[in-house]
Amino acid sequence: MSEYAILIYEDPTYYAALSPEGWAAVVEAHNTFTARVVEHGGRITGGSALAPVTTATTIRADSVTGGPFVESREVLLGYYIVDALDHGHAIELAKLCPATGGGVELRPLHDPSAAQL
């Protein structure tokens, strides 16, 4: 099995005015996703939601600034780390990930024992 990061990029304004029922639906969608990963032969080994992008600090060389470096409508709001059989299987799992306010990016984790990046 290989490890992949499923990076969830969404528009944070989607969540800004979400009702309690809307939040419950989001939580349920992620609970369903985690169950479906296992049903599809994968395994979640980590993941988390991230604090709002307004809490970000960007560091470039000696320069430290508040907020995100890139201005974008969609920002990284959370991630999962999954074990998948291969890249095709990882794509199948990533397609299951809820991202109503945007989309997901799939990236293999770097294996330091393998060749260079």
Coordinates of C-alpha atoms in Angstrom, one line a residue:
M1 CA 0.0 0.0 0.0
S2 CA 1.1 3.6 -0.7
E3 CA 0.2 6.7 1.3
Y4 CA -1.5 9.6 -0.4
A5 CA -2.7 13.0 0.9
I6 CA -6.2 14.1 0.0
L7 CA -6.1 17.9 0.3
I8 CA -9.4 19.5 0.6
Y9 CA -9.6 23.0 -1.0
E10 CA -12.9 24.9 -0.6
D11 CA -14.2 28.4 -0.4
P12 CA -14.3 29.3 3.3
T13 CA -17.3 31.6 2.7
Y14 CA -19.3 28.5 2.1
Y15 CA -19.0 27.6 5.7
A16 CA -19.2 31.1 7.2
A17 CA -23.0 31.2 7.2
L18 CA -23.7 27.5 7.5
S19 CA -26.6 26.6 9.7
P20 CA -26.3 24.0 12.5
E21 CA -28.1 21.6 10.3
G22 CA -25.7 22.4 7.5
W23 CA -22.7 21.7 9.8
A24 CA -24.3 18.4 10.8
A25 CA -24.6 17.4 7.2
V26 CA -20.9 18.2 6.6
V27 CA -19.9 16.1 9.6
E28 CA -22.1 13.3 8.4
A29 CA -20.6 13.5 4.9
H30 CA -17.1 13.1 6.3
N31 CA -18.2 10.2 8.6
T32 CA -19.6 8.5 5.5
F33 CA -16.4 9.2 3.6
T34 CA -14.3 7.6 6.2
A35 CA -16.5 4.5 6.3
R36 CA -16.5 4.3 2.5
V37 CA -12.7 4.4 2.3
V38 CA -12.6 1.2 4.4
E39 CA -15.4 -0.4 2.3
H40 CA -13.3 0.4 -0.8
G41 CA -10.2 -1.4 0.6
G42 CA -8.3 1.7 1.7
R43 CA -7.3 2.9 5.2
I44 CA -7.2 6.4 6.7
T45 CA -4.0 6.9 8.7
G46 CA -4.4 10.6 9.5
G47 CA -6.1 13.9 8.8
S48 CA -7.6 17.0 10.2
A49 CA -9.5 20.1 9.6
L50 CA -7.4 23.3 9.6
A51 CA -8.0 26.5 11.5
P52 CA -9.3 29.3 9.3
V53 CA -6.9 30.8 6.8
T54 CA -7.1 34.1 8.6
T55 CA -4.9 32.4 11.3
A56 CA -2.2 31.5 8.8
T57 CA 1.3 33.0 9.1
T58 CA 3.5 32.9 6.0
I59 CA 7.3 32.7 6.2
R60 CA 9.5 33.4 3.2
A61 CA 13.2 33.6 4.0
D62 CA 13.4 36.2 6.8
S63 CA 10.0 37.7 6.0
V64 CA 7.0 36.8 8.3
T65 CA 3.5 38.0 7.4
G66 CA 0.1 37.3 8.7
G67 CA -2.4 35.6 6.5
P68 CA -2.0 33.2 3.5
F69 CA 0.6 33.8 0.9
V70 CA -1.6 33.1 -2.0
E71 CA -4.8 35.1 -2.6
S72 CA -7.4 32.5 -3.7
R73 CA -11.1 31.9 -3.4
E74 CA -10.4 28.3 -2.5
V75 CA -8.0 27.5 0.4
L76 CA -6.7 24.4 2.0
L77 CA -9.3 23.6 4.8
G78 CA -8.3 20.1 5.7
Y79 CA -6.7 16.8 4.6
Y80 CA -6.8 13.0 5.0
I81 CA -3.8 10.7 4.7
V82 CA -4.9 7.4 3.2
D83 CA -3.3 4.1 2.3
A84 CA -4.2 3.0 -1.2
L85 CA -3.2 0.0 -3.3
D86 CA -1.9 2.2 -6.1
H87 CA -2.5 5.6 -7.7
G88 CA -5.7 4.5 -9.5
H89 CA -7.1 3.3 -6.2
A90 CA -6.1 6.5 -4.5
I91 CA -8.1 8.4 -7.2
E92 CA -11.1 6.3 -6.5
L93 CA -10.8 7.1 -2.8
A94 CA -10.3 10.8 -3.4
K95 CA -13.4 11.0 -5.5
L96 CA -15.4 9.9 -2.4
C97 CA -14.1 12.8 -0.3
P98 CA -16.8 15.5 0.3
A99 CA -15.7 19.0 -0.8
T100 CA -19.0 20.7 -1.5
G101 CA -17.5 24.2 -1.5
G102 CA -14.6 23.3 -3.9
G103 CA -12.5 20.2 -4.7
V104 CA -9.7 17.9 -3.6
E105 CA -6.1 17.5 -4.7
L106 CA -4.4 14.1 -4.5
R107 CA -0.7 13.8 -3.9
P108 CA 1.5 10.8 -3.0
L109 CA 3.5 11.2 0.2
H110 CA 7.2 11.4 -0.4
D111 CA 9.0 8.1 0.4
P112 CA 12.5 9.2 1.7
S113 CA 13.9 5.7 0.9
A114 CA 13.0 6.2 -2.8
A115 CA 14.8 8.2 -5.4
Q116 CA 14.8 12.0 -5.3
L117 CA 11.6 14.1 -5.5

